[in-house]
Amino acid sequence: MTGSSVAAQEVLSDLLDRSRRSLGRWEERCGDAGRSLEELQERLRSGRFHLAVLGQFKRGKSTLLNALLGADLLPTAVLPLTAIPTLIRWGDVSAAEVRFLDGDRKERLSGSVGELRAFLVRYVSEKENPENRLDVKEVEIAYPSPLLQRGVVLIDTPGIGSTFRHNTETTLGFLSQCDAALFVLSADPPPTEAELAFLDQVRANVPHLVFVLNKVDYLAPEEAGEVERFLRDLLTEKAGIDGETPIFPLSAKKALEARKRGDASLWEESGAETLRRHLIDFSVAEKERALIRALSGKASDIVADVLLSLKLELRSLRLPLEDLQKRLALFEEKIALLQRQRRRMAALLDVEKKEVRAFLEELIRSMGSAAAEDLKGRLRSGAVAERDLDEAVPQVFERLFSEATEAVSARTGEALSGQQKAADELVAVLRKTAAELFDIPYHDPQSAKAFETIRRPYWVTAKGPQTLSPLEGVFGFFRTDDVGTRVDKLVLANMENLRWSLLQNANEAFRRFASTLDRELTQVLAATHGAVEAALHKRQEAKARFEEEACRVEEAAEEFDEIYAGLTRLVGESG
């Protein structure tokens, strides 16, 4: 670590300490501020820089990580595997530790790469741990890779867009812990609307991004450059990504094969060496600065919210009582307007939900017809014998399920994107209104904030069957029918399962969106309107008491002003 990085780390550590000490009696009103600051302190103390590997299901994230580590350590398969985040840090001895949600239980294994891999499958695969029924919080692997020696922790995250919605939710919930990310796309297929929607949330939570264009071995040499240019234009125009952001074309599959064979020329040809060198250089020159910038930005947002609450209370304590009552009345009028706006949003949300449902119903009808034609065509052509119909079903419905879930994901993301903007504006207006009415400076967040319930793919849940193969009981019912009727009933059963599952999850997504917004508004009201009301109650007490209280609040506000200024300086200096 450089001298300037050490100095900046010491400054940040001191500012975080001061923030936690100064919260004191105001911590209850400020919600999770104390706990959030404590988490930032622990991250700073450990020097752990979280570099997450993010992307859609089957883009090759785990294969890429294995190639970079130089060992076939993380499980990979045709079906979704990573149900929970897997953290990989430096260790002299190869080992894995499983941590559970109850906070007390842990399971640990030291051993060879093969032993560790088998151990991991028990906890991170959908087959062995469906929907995380074992209540695993996370898995941490220690491994002696040079890439990890300088405190970088690689994180294999659940892929978005698999048939398991909880995988997507886990990844979205983990974004706030990431300091930087490798966002993995692939040449085949090209980026989807769901990926671009997910990228919006990544940008709102992760300060440093690097893009990987995987599977370039699927392209002819003359196509690779064209695809890379297309991808860069797409990211710039559709996602607002800086045109200078690095994009690394590579083949993770070739890279891993090269590592297994010890083939230096194949490794270089794969493109992975260029990415590895970039990450090594980044860990040497940029990791400390990026970590300090990320933590300072997160801390400044927390402190800004505390400051707003304190300054509202202080201003309310110092205003003439009649003036305070007038301003509070105006604020409550504005709150009433915003609450009416919230009700209008709820009505619009219902309309959007109905339109998504209509889209889903039409999609299921058209796909059901296509599936029936496909299966009957295979039977007529002799490509599939009647006795082998069981085996043909997964081939047809695997593709349809994937297409349907991606289409509904994109349509639902489109429906909620406008709602998200309105929700962000509603919360911001409430904060700004309080600041303006009481003549208090308003601090915009250093990092964008987004509602995590938005734009999630809405896949099959535990309430409905998650197998693509027909159930044995269903086929038993079909056996007495002619083959055409059997196919029609089989298609109906599978498509109804998909329709019901997607509908339930879409409804849940809209409900969670509304619930998250209401919770955010409640917290902001407690920090703004609650602070003013608290001051008014104190004004109605003995004069000496509320003046004494005003002095205490003023001292706390001055302290947090200094802390906020220090944090914003750190963000700028480490940028």
Coordinates of C-alpha atoms in Angstrom, one line a residue:
M1 CA 0.0 0.0 0.0
T2 CA 1.3 3.5 -0.9
G3 CA 1.9 6.2 1.6
S4 CA -1.0 8.2 0.3
S5 CA -3.3 5.2 0.5
V6 CA -2.2 4.5 4.1
A7 CA -2.9 8.1 5.0
A8 CA -6.3 8.0 3.3
Q9 CA -7.2 4.8 5.1
E10 CA -6.3 6.3 8.4
V11 CA -8.4 9.3 7.7
L12 CA -11.4 7.2 6.6
S13 CA -11.0 5.0 9.7
D14 CA -11.1 8.0 11.9
L15 CA -14.1 9.5 10.2
L16 CA -16.0 6.2 10.5
D17 CA -15.1 6.0 14.2
R18 CA -16.3 9.6 14.8
S19 CA -19.5 8.9 12.9
R20 CA -20.4 5.9 15.1
R21 CA -19.5 7.7 18.3
S22 CA -21.5 10.8 17.3
L23 CA -24.7 8.9 16.4
G24 CA -25.4 8.4 20.1
R25 CA -28.9 9.2 21.0
W26 CA -30.0 9.8 17.4
E27 CA -29.1 6.3 16.2
E28 CA -32.7 5.0 16.7
R29 CA -34.2 7.7 14.5
C30 CA -31.5 7.1 11.8
G31 CA -32.4 3.4 11.3
D32 CA -29.6 1.2 10.2
A33 CA -26.9 3.9 10.1
G34 CA -24.9 2.5 13.0
R35 CA -24.9 -1.0 11.7
S36 CA -24.0 0.1 8.2
L37 CA -21.1 2.2 9.4
E38 CA -19.8 -0.8 11.5
E39 CA -19.9 -3.0 8.4
L40 CA -17.9 -0.4 6.5
Q41 CA -15.3 -0.2 9.3
E42 CA -14.8 -4.0 9.2
R43 CA -14.3 -3.9 5.4
L44 CA -11.7 -1.2 5.8
R45 CA -9.9 -3.0 8.6
S46 CA -9.7 -6.2 6.7
G47 CA -8.6 -4.5 3.5
R48 CA -10.8 -6.9 1.6
F49 CA -11.6 -5.7 -1.9
H50 CA -14.7 -7.4 -3.2
L51 CA -14.5 -8.1 -6.9
A52 CA -17.7 -9.8 -8.0
V53 CA -18.2 -11.7 -11.2
L54 CA -21.7 -10.8 -12.4
G55 CA -23.9 -11.7 -15.3
Q56 CA -26.7 -13.8 -16.7
F57 CA -27.0 -17.5 -16.2
K58 CA -24.8 -19.6 -18.5
R59 CA -22.5 -16.7 -19.5
G60 CA -19.5 -18.7 -18.2
K61 CA -18.8 -16.9 -14.9
S62 CA -17.7 -19.9 -12.9
T63 CA -15.6 -21.2 -15.8
L64 CA -13.9 -17.8 -16.1
L65 CA -13.1 -17.8 -12.4
N66 CA -11.7 -21.3 -12.6
A67 CA -9.4 -20.3 -15.4
L68 CA -8.2 -17.2 -13.6
L69 CA -7.5 -19.3 -10.4
G70 CA -5.8 -22.0 -12.5
A71 CA -7.8 -24.8 -11.1
D72 CA -11.2 -26.5 -11.8
L73 CA -12.4 -25.5 -8.3
L74 CA -15.9 -24.1 -8.7
P75 CA -18.6 -26.4 -9.9
T76 CA -20.0 -25.8 -13.4
A77 CA -22.8 -27.6 -15.2
V78 CA -25.6 -27.3 -17.7
L79 CA -28.1 -26.5 -15.0
P80 CA -27.9 -23.5 -12.6
L81 CA -25.5 -24.2 -9.8
T82 CA -24.5 -21.2 -7.8
A83 CA -27.4 -20.7 -5.4
I84 CA -25.4 -18.5 -3.0
P85 CA -22.4 -16.1 -3.2
T86 CA -19.1 -17.9 -3.1
L87 CA -16.1 -15.8 -1.9
I88 CA -12.6 -16.8 -2.9
R89 CA -9.7 -15.2 -1.0
W90 CA -6.0 -15.9 -0.6
G91 CA -4.9 -18.8 1.6
D92 CA -1.7 -20.8 2.1
V93 CA -3.8 -23.9 2.3
S94 CA -6.8 -24.8 0.1
A95 CA -9.9 -24.8 2.2
A96 CA -13.6 -24.0 2.2
E97 CA -15.9 -22.8 4.9
V98 CA -19.7 -22.8 4.7
R99 CA -21.6 -20.2 6.8
F100 CA -25.2 -20.6 7.7
L101 CA -28.0 -18.0 8.1
D102 CA -28.3 -18.6 11.9
G103 CA -24.9 -17.2 12.4
D104 CA -23.7 -20.0 14.6
R105 CA -23.1 -23.0 12.4
K106 CA -20.1 -23.4 10.2
E107 CA -18.7 -26.4 8.2
R108 CA -15.1 -26.4 7.0
L109 CA -13.0 -28.7 4.8
S110 CA -9.3 -28.6 3.9
G111 CA -8.2 -30.8 1.0
S112 CA -7.4 -31.1 -2.6
V113 CA -9.1 -29.2 -5.4
G114 CA -11.3 -32.3 -6.2
E115 CA -12.3 -32.7 -2.6
L116 CA -13.2 -29.1 -2.2
R117 CA -15.2 -29.2 -5.4
A118 CA -17.2 -32.1 -4.2
F119 CA -17.7 -30.4 -0.9
L120 CA -19.0 -27.2 -2.6
V121 CA -21.5 -29.1 -4.8
R122 CA -23.3 -30.1 -1.6
Y123 CA -24.0 -26.5 -0.7
V124 CA -24.1 -24.4 -3.9
S125 CA -25.9 -26.6 -6.4
E126 CA -29.6 -26.6 -6.9
K127 CA -29.6 -30.4 -7.1
E128 CA -28.1 -30.9 -3.6
N129 CA -29.4 -27.7 -2.0
P130 CA -32.6 -26.7 -3.8
E131 CA -33.7 -23.2 -3.2
N132 CA -31.1 -23.0 -0.4
R133 CA -33.1 -25.2 1.9
L134 CA -29.9 -25.8 4.0
D135 CA -30.0 -22.0 4.9
V136 CA -26.5 -21.3 3.7
K137 CA -25.5 -17.6 3.9
E138 CA -22.3 -17.8 2.0
V139 CA -19.3 -20.0 1.2
E140 CA -15.7 -18.7 1.5
I141 CA -12.8 -20.5 -0.2
A142 CA -9.2 -20.0 0.7
Y143 CA -6.9 -20.7 -2.3
P144 CA -3.2 -20.0 -3.0
S145 CA -3.6 -18.0 -6.3
P146 CA -1.3 -15.1 -7.0
L147 CA -4.3 -13.1 -8.2
L148 CA -5.6 -13.0 -4.6
Q149 CA -2.4 -12.2 -2.7
R150 CA -3.0 -8.4 -2.4
G151 CA -6.4 -8.7 -0.7
V152 CA -8.7 -9.0 -3.7
V153 CA -11.6 -11.3 -2.9
L154 CA -13.2 -12.8 -6.0
I155 CA -16.9 -13.5 -5.7
D156 CA -18.9 -16.0 -7.8
T157 CA -22.5 -14.8 -7.8
P158 CA -25.7 -16.6 -8.7
G159 CA -26.5 -16.0 -12.3
I160 CA -29.6 -13.8 -13.1
G161 CA -32.2 -15.2 -15.4
S162 CA -32.0 -18.9 -14.5
T163 CA -35.2 -20.8 -13.8
F164 CA -34.7 -20.0 -10.1
R165 CA -35.8 -16.5 -9.0
H166 CA -34.1 -16.8 -5.6
N167 CA -30.7 -16.9 -7.4
T168 CA -31.4 -13.5 -9.0
E169 CA -32.6 -12.0 -5.7
T170 CA -29.5 -13.2 -3.9
T171 CA -27.3 -11.5 -6.5
L172 CA -29.2 -8.2 -6.3
G173 CA -29.1 -8.3 -2.5
F174 CA -25.3 -8.8 -2.6
L175 CA -24.5 -5.8 -4.9
S176 CA -24.1 -3.3 -2.1
Q177 CA -21.1 -5.3 -0.8
C178 CA -19.3 -5.2 -4.1
D179 CA -16.4 -2.7 -4.7
A180 CA -15.9 -3.6 -8.3
A181 CA -17.3 -6.1 -10.8
L182 CA -16.5 -8.1 -13.8
F183 CA -19.7 -8.1 -15.8
V184 CA -19.7 -11.2 -18.1
L185 CA -21.5 -11.0 -21.4
S186 CA -21.1 -13.4 -24.3
A187 CA -21.0 -13.4 -28.0
D188 CA -23.6 -16.1 -28.3
P189 CA -26.3 -15.1 -27.6
P190 CA -25.9 -11.3 -27.6
P191 CA -26.9 -9.2 -24.5
T192 CA -30.6 -9.3 -23.6
E193 CA -33.0 -6.6 -22.3
A194 CA -32.9 -8.4 -19.0
E195 CA -29.1 -8.1 -18.8
L196 CA -29.2 -4.4 -19.6
A197 CA -31.9 -3.9 -16.9
F198 CA -29.7 -5.8 -14.5
L199 CA -26.7 -3.7 -15.5
D200 CA -28.6 -0.6 -14.5
Q201 CA -28.8 -1.9 -10.9
V202 CA -25.2 -2.9 -10.9
R203 CA -24.1 0.6 -12.0
A204 CA -26.2 2.1 -9.2
N205 CA -24.4 0.0 -6.6
V206 CA -20.9 -0.9 -7.9
P207 CA -18.4 2.0 -8.5
H208 CA -15.9 0.2 -10.8
L209 CA -16.9 -2.0 -13.7
V210 CA -14.9 -4.1 -16.2
F211 CA -16.7 -6.0 -19.0
V212 CA -15.8 -9.5 -20.3
L213 CA -17.0 -10.6 -23.7
N214 CA -16.9 -14.4 -23.3
K215 CA -17.3 -17.2 -25.9
V216 CA -15.5 -15.4 -28.7
D217 CA -14.4 -18.8 -29.8
Y218 CA -18.0 -19.1 -31.2
L219 CA -17.1 -16.4 -33.7
A220 CA -15.1 -16.3 -36.9
P221 CA -11.9 -14.2 -36.5
E222 CA -13.3 -11.5 -38.7
E223 CA -16.5 -11.3 -36.6
A224 CA -14.9 -10.8 -33.2
G225 CA -13.9 -7.2 -33.8
E226 CA -17.3 -6.4 -35.2
V227 CA -19.1 -7.9 -32.2
E228 CA -16.9 -6.1 -29.7
R229 CA -17.6 -2.7 -31.5
F230 CA -21.4 -3.6 -31.4
L231 CA -21.2 -4.4 -27.7
R232 CA -19.3 -1.2 -26.9
D233 CA -21.8 0.9 -28.8
L234 CA -24.7 -0.9 -27.1
L235 CA -23.3 -0.3 -23.6
T236 CA -22.6 3.3 -24.4
E237 CA -26.0 4.1 -26.0
K238 CA -28.3 1.9 -24.0
A239 CA -26.6 1.6 -20.6
G240 CA -24.7 4.9 -20.3
I241 CA -21.3 3.1 -19.9
D242 CA -18.2 5.3 -20.4
G243 CA -16.7 4.5 -23.8
E244 CA -13.3 4.0 -22.1
T245 CA -14.5 1.3 -19.8
P246 CA -12.4 -1.9 -20.5
I247 CA -13.9 -4.8 -22.5
F248 CA -11.9 -8.0 -22.6
P249 CA -12.9 -10.5 -25.3
L250 CA -11.9 -14.1 -24.4
S251 CA -12.8 -17.7 -24.3
A252 CA -13.1 -18.9 -20.7
K253 CA -13.5 -22.5 -21.9
K254 CA -10.2 -22.4 -23.9
A255 CA -8.5 -20.6 -20.9
L256 CA -9.5 -23.3 -18.5
E257 CA -8.4 -26.0 -20.9
A258 CA -5.1 -24.3 -21.3
R259 CA -4.6 -24.2 -17.5
K260 CA -5.4 -27.9 -17.2
R261 CA -3.0 -28.9 -20.0
G262 CA -0.3 -26.3 -19.1
D263 CA -0.5 -25.0 -22.6
A264 CA 1.0 -21.5 -22.6
S265 CA 0.2 -20.7 -26.2
L266 CA -3.5 -21.8 -25.8
W267 CA -3.7 -19.6 -22.7
E268 CA -2.4 -16.6 -24.5
E269 CA -4.7 -17.3 -27.5
S270 CA -7.8 -17.6 -25.2
G271 CA -7.5 -13.9 -24.3
A272 CA -7.6 -14.6 -20.5
E273 CA -4.0 -13.5 -19.9
T274 CA -4.8 -9.9 -20.9
L275 CA -7.6 -9.9 -18.3
R276 CA -5.4 -11.5 -15.7
R277 CA -2.7 -8.9 -16.2
H278 CA -5.2 -6.1 -16.0
L279 CA -6.5 -7.5 -12.7
I280 CA -3.0 -7.9 -11.3
D281 CA -2.2 -4.3 -12.3
F282 CA -5.4 -3.1 -10.8
S283 CA -4.8 -4.9 -7.5
V284 CA -1.4 -3.3 -7.3
A285 CA -2.1 0.2 -8.3
E286 CA -5.8 0.8 -7.9
K287 CA -7.3 -1.5 -5.3
E288 CA -6.6 0.6 -2.2
R289 CA -7.8 3.8 -3.9
A290 CA -10.9 2.1 -5.3
L291 CA -11.7 0.6 -1.9
I292 CA -11.4 3.9 -0.1
R293 CA -13.4 5.6 -2.8
A294 CA -16.2 3.0 -2.6
L295 CA -16.3 3.0 1.2
S296 CA -16.1 6.8 1.5
G297 CA -19.0 7.2 -0.9
K298 CA -21.2 4.7 1.0
A299 CA -20.3 6.4 4.3
S300 CA -21.0 9.9 3.0
D301 CA -24.5 8.8 1.9
I302 CA -25.2 7.5 5.4
V303 CA -23.9 10.6 7.0
A304 CA -25.9 12.9 4.7
D305 CA -29.1 11.3 5.8
V306 CA -28.1 11.7 9.5
L307 CA -27.2 15.3 8.8
L308 CA -30.6 16.1 7.2
S309 CA -32.4 14.8 10.3
L310 CA -30.2 16.7 12.7
K311 CA -30.4 20.0 10.9
L312 CA -34.1 19.8 10.5
E313 CA -34.4 19.3 14.3
L314 CA -31.9 22.1 15.0
R315 CA -33.6 24.5 12.7
S316 CA -37.0 23.7 14.2
L317 CA -35.6 24.3 17.7
R318 CA -34.2 27.7 16.7
L319 CA -37.1 29.1 14.7
P320 CA -39.8 31.2 16.3
L321 CA -42.6 29.0 17.4
E322 CA -45.2 30.6 15.1
D323 CA -42.8 30.3 12.1
L324 CA -42.1 26.7 12.9
Q325 CA -45.8 25.8 13.1
K326 CA -46.4 27.5 9.7
R327 CA -43.5 25.6 8.0
L328 CA -44.6 22.4 9.6
A329 CA -48.1 23.0 8.2
L330 CA -46.7 23.6 4.7
F331 CA -44.5 20.5 5.0
E332 CA -47.6 18.4 6.0
E333 CA -49.5 19.8 3.0
K334 CA -46.6 18.7 0.8
I335 CA -46.6 15.3 2.4
A336 CA -50.3 15.0 1.7
L337 CA -49.7 15.8 -1.9
L338 CA -47.0 13.2 -2.1
Q339 CA -49.2 10.7 -0.5
R340 CA -51.8 11.4 -3.2
Q341 CA -49.1 10.9 -5.8
R342 CA -48.2 7.6 -4.1
R343 CA -51.8 6.5 -4.5
R344 CA -51.8 7.5 -8.2
M345 CA -48.6 5.4 -8.6
A346 CA -50.4 2.5 -7.0
A347 CA -53.2 2.8 -9.5
L348 CA -50.8 3.0 -12.4
L349 CA -48.9 0.0 -11.0
D350 CA -52.1 -2.0 -11.1
V351 CA -52.6 -1.1 -14.8
E352 CA -49.0 -2.1 -15.5
K353 CA -49.5 -5.4 -13.7
K354 CA -52.6 -6.2 -15.7
E355 CA -50.8 -5.4 -19.0
V356 CA -47.9 -7.8 -17.9
R357 CA -50.5 -10.4 -17.2
A358 CA -52.2 -10.0 -20.6
F359 CA -48.7 -10.2 -22.2
L360 CA -48.0 -13.4 -20.3
E361 CA -51.3 -15.0 -21.3
E362 CA -50.8 -14.3 -25.0
L363 CA -47.2 -15.6 -24.8
I364 CA -48.3 -18.8 -23.2
R365 CA -51.0 -19.3 -25.8
S366 CA -48.6 -18.8 -28.7
M367 CA -45.8 -20.9 -27.2
G368 CA -48.2 -23.7 -26.3
S369 CA -49.3 -23.9 -29.9
A370 CA -45.7 -23.9 -31.1
A371 CA -44.8 -26.7 -28.5
A372 CA -47.7 -28.9 -29.6
E373 CA -46.8 -28.5 -33.3
D374 CA -43.1 -29.2 -32.5
L375 CA -43.8 -32.5 -30.6
K376 CA -46.4 -33.7 -33.1
G377 CA -44.1 -32.9 -36.0
R378 CA -41.3 -34.9 -34.4
L379 CA -43.7 -37.8 -34.0
R380 CA -45.0 -37.6 -37.6
S381 CA -41.5 -37.4 -39.1
G382 CA -40.3 -40.3 -37.0
A383 CA -37.7 -38.2 -35.3
V384 CA -39.3 -39.3 -32.0
A385 CA -41.1 -42.6 -31.3
E386 CA -44.2 -42.5 -29.2
R387 CA -42.5 -44.5 -26.5
D388 CA -39.7 -41.9 -26.4
L389 CA -42.0 -39.0 -25.9
D390 CA -40.8 -38.6 -22.3
E391 CA -37.3 -37.9 -23.6
A392 CA -38.4 -35.4 -26.2
V393 CA -40.3 -33.2 -23.7
P394 CA -37.3 -31.6 -22.0
Q395 CA -35.7 -30.8 -25.4
V396 CA -38.8 -28.8 -26.4
F397 CA -39.7 -27.2 -23.1
E398 CA -36.2 -26.3 -21.9
R399 CA -36.0 -23.9 -24.8
L400 CA -39.6 -22.6 -24.4
F401 CA -39.2 -22.1 -20.7
S402 CA -36.0 -20.1 -21.2
E403 CA -37.6 -17.9 -23.9
A404 CA -40.8 -17.3 -21.9
T405 CA -39.0 -16.4 -18.7
E406 CA -36.7 -14.0 -20.6
A407 CA -39.6 -12.4 -22.4
V408 CA -41.6 -11.9 -19.2
S409 CA -38.5 -10.6 -17.4
A410 CA -37.9 -8.0 -20.1
R411 CA -41.6 -7.0 -20.2
T412 CA -41.9 -6.7 -16.5
G413 CA -38.6 -4.7 -16.3
E414 CA -40.0 -2.3 -18.9
A415 CA -43.2 -1.9 -16.9
L416 CA -41.4 -1.2 -13.7
S417 CA -38.6 1.0 -15.1
G418 CA -40.9 4.1 -15.3
Q419 CA -42.3 3.3 -11.9
Q420 CA -38.8 3.2 -10.5
K421 CA -38.0 6.6 -11.8
A422 CA -41.2 8.0 -10.3
A423 CA -40.4 6.3 -7.0
D424 CA -36.9 7.7 -6.8
E425 CA -38.3 11.1 -7.6
L426 CA -40.9 10.8 -4.9
V427 CA -38.4 10.0 -2.2
A428 CA -36.0 12.7 -3.4
V429 CA -38.8 15.3 -3.5
L430 CA -39.7 14.5 0.1
R431 CA -36.1 15.0 1.3
K432 CA -35.6 18.2 -0.8
T433 CA -38.9 19.7 0.3
A434 CA -37.9 19.3 3.9
A435 CA -34.5 20.8 3.3
E436 CA -36.0 23.8 1.3
L437 CA -38.8 24.6 3.7
F438 CA -36.4 24.7 6.6
D439 CA -33.5 26.4 4.7
I440 CA -31.1 23.5 5.0
P441 CA -28.5 22.5 2.4
Y442 CA -29.5 19.3 0.6
H443 CA -26.8 16.8 -0.2
D444 CA -27.3 14.6 -3.3
P445 CA -26.1 11.0 -2.7
Q446 CA -22.6 10.2 -3.9
S447 CA -23.8 6.9 -5.3
A448 CA -27.1 6.2 -7.0
K449 CA -29.7 4.3 -5.2
A450 CA -32.3 2.0 -6.7
F451 CA -35.1 -0.2 -5.4
E452 CA -33.7 -3.8 -5.4
T453 CA -37.1 -5.3 -6.2
I454 CA -37.2 -3.9 -9.7
R455 CA -36.4 -5.7 -12.9
R456 CA -36.0 -9.1 -11.4
P457 CA -36.7 -12.1 -13.7
Y458 CA -39.7 -13.9 -12.4
W459 CA -39.1 -17.6 -12.6
V460 CA -40.6 -20.8 -11.4
T461 CA -41.0 -20.9 -7.6
A462 CA -41.2 -23.7 -5.1
K463 CA -45.0 -23.4 -5.3
G464 CA -45.0 -25.0 -8.7
P465 CA -43.1 -28.0 -10.1
Q466 CA -39.6 -27.0 -11.2
T467 CA -38.9 -30.0 -13.5
L468 CA -39.2 -29.7 -17.2
S469 CA -40.0 -33.4 -17.6
P470 CA -43.6 -34.6 -17.3
L471 CA -44.5 -36.1 -13.9
E472 CA -45.0 -39.8 -13.8
G473 CA -48.6 -39.4 -12.6
V474 CA -49.4 -37.1 -15.4
F475 CA -48.2 -39.6 -18.0
G476 CA -50.2 -42.3 -16.3
F477 CA -53.3 -40.3 -16.9
F478 CA -52.4 -39.8 -20.5
R479 CA -51.8 -43.4 -21.4
T480 CA -55.3 -44.2 -22.4
D481 CA -55.5 -41.3 -24.9
D482 CA -54.4 -41.3 -28.6
V483 CA -51.0 -39.8 -29.1
G484 CA -52.3 -36.4 -30.4
T485 CA -54.5 -35.9 -27.4
R486 CA -51.7 -37.0 -25.1
V487 CA -49.4 -34.3 -26.6
D488 CA -52.1 -31.6 -26.3
K489 CA -52.7 -32.5 -22.6
L490 CA -49.0 -32.7 -22.0
V491 CA -48.4 -29.3 -23.5
L492 CA -51.3 -27.8 -21.6
A493 CA -50.0 -29.2 -18.3
N494 CA -46.5 -27.9 -18.9
M495 CA -47.6 -24.5 -20.2
E496 CA -50.1 -24.1 -17.4
N497 CA -47.4 -24.8 -14.9
L498 CA -45.2 -22.1 -16.5
R499 CA -48.1 -19.6 -16.7
W500 CA -49.0 -20.1 -13.1
S501 CA -45.5 -19.9 -11.8
L502 CA -44.6 -16.7 -13.9
L503 CA -47.8 -15.1 -12.9
Q504 CA -47.3 -15.7 -9.2
N505 CA -43.8 -14.4 -9.3
A506 CA -44.8 -11.3 -11.4
N507 CA -47.5 -10.5 -8.8
E508 CA -45.0 -10.9 -6.1
A509 CA -42.5 -8.6 -7.8
F510 CA -45.1 -5.8 -8.1
R511 CA -46.1 -6.3 -4.5
R512 CA -42.5 -6.1 -3.3
F513 CA -41.9 -3.0 -5.3
A514 CA -44.8 -1.3 -3.6
S515 CA -43.8 -2.6 -0.2
T516 CA -40.2 -1.4 -0.7
L517 CA -41.3 2.1 -1.7
D518 CA -43.7 2.4 1.2
R519 CA -40.9 1.3 3.6
E520 CA -38.5 3.9 2.1
L521 CA -41.1 6.6 2.4
T522 CA -41.8 5.7 6.0
Q523 CA -38.1 5.9 6.9
V524 CA -37.7 9.3 5.2
L525 CA -40.8 10.6 7.0
A526 CA -39.4 9.4 10.3
A527 CA -36.1 11.3 9.6
T528 CA -37.7 14.5 8.3
H529 CA -41.2 15.0 9.6
G530 CA -40.4 13.1 12.7
A531 CA -37.4 15.3 13.4
V532 CA -39.5 18.5 13.1
E533 CA -42.3 17.1 15.2
A534 CA -39.8 16.1 17.9
A535 CA -38.5 19.6 18.0
L536 CA -42.0 21.0 18.2
H537 CA -42.8 18.8 21.2
K538 CA -39.6 20.0 22.9
R539 CA -40.6 23.6 22.2
Q540 CA -43.7 23.1 24.2
E541 CA -41.6 22.1 27.2
A542 CA -39.7 24.6 29.4
K543 CA -37.6 27.1 27.4
A544 CA -34.4 26.3 29.1
R545 CA -34.7 22.6 28.3
F546 CA -35.3 23.1 24.6
E547 CA -32.5 25.6 24.3
E548 CA -30.2 23.1 26.0
E549 CA -31.4 20.5 23.5
A550 CA -30.7 22.8 20.6
C551 CA -27.1 23.2 21.7
R552 CA -26.7 19.4 21.8
V553 CA -28.2 19.0 18.4
E554 CA -26.1 21.8 17.0
E555 CA -22.9 20.2 18.3
A556 CA -23.9 16.9 16.7
A557 CA -24.7 18.6 13.4
E558 CA -21.4 20.4 13.4
E559 CA -19.6 17.1 14.0
F560 CA -21.4 15.4 11.2
D561 CA -20.8 18.4 8.9
E562 CA -17.0 17.9 9.4
I563 CA -17.3 14.2 8.9
Y564 CA -19.3 14.6 5.7
A565 CA -16.8 17.1 4.3
G566 CA -14.0 14.7 5.1
L567 CA -15.7 11.8 3.4
T568 CA -16.5 13.8 0.2
R569 CA -12.8 14.9 0.1
L570 CA -11.7 11.3 0.2
V571 CA -14.1 10.4 -2.6
G572 CA -12.6 13.1 -4.8
E573 CA -9.0 12.4 -3.9
S574 CA -9.3 8.7 -4.6
G575 CA -11.3 9.1 -7.8

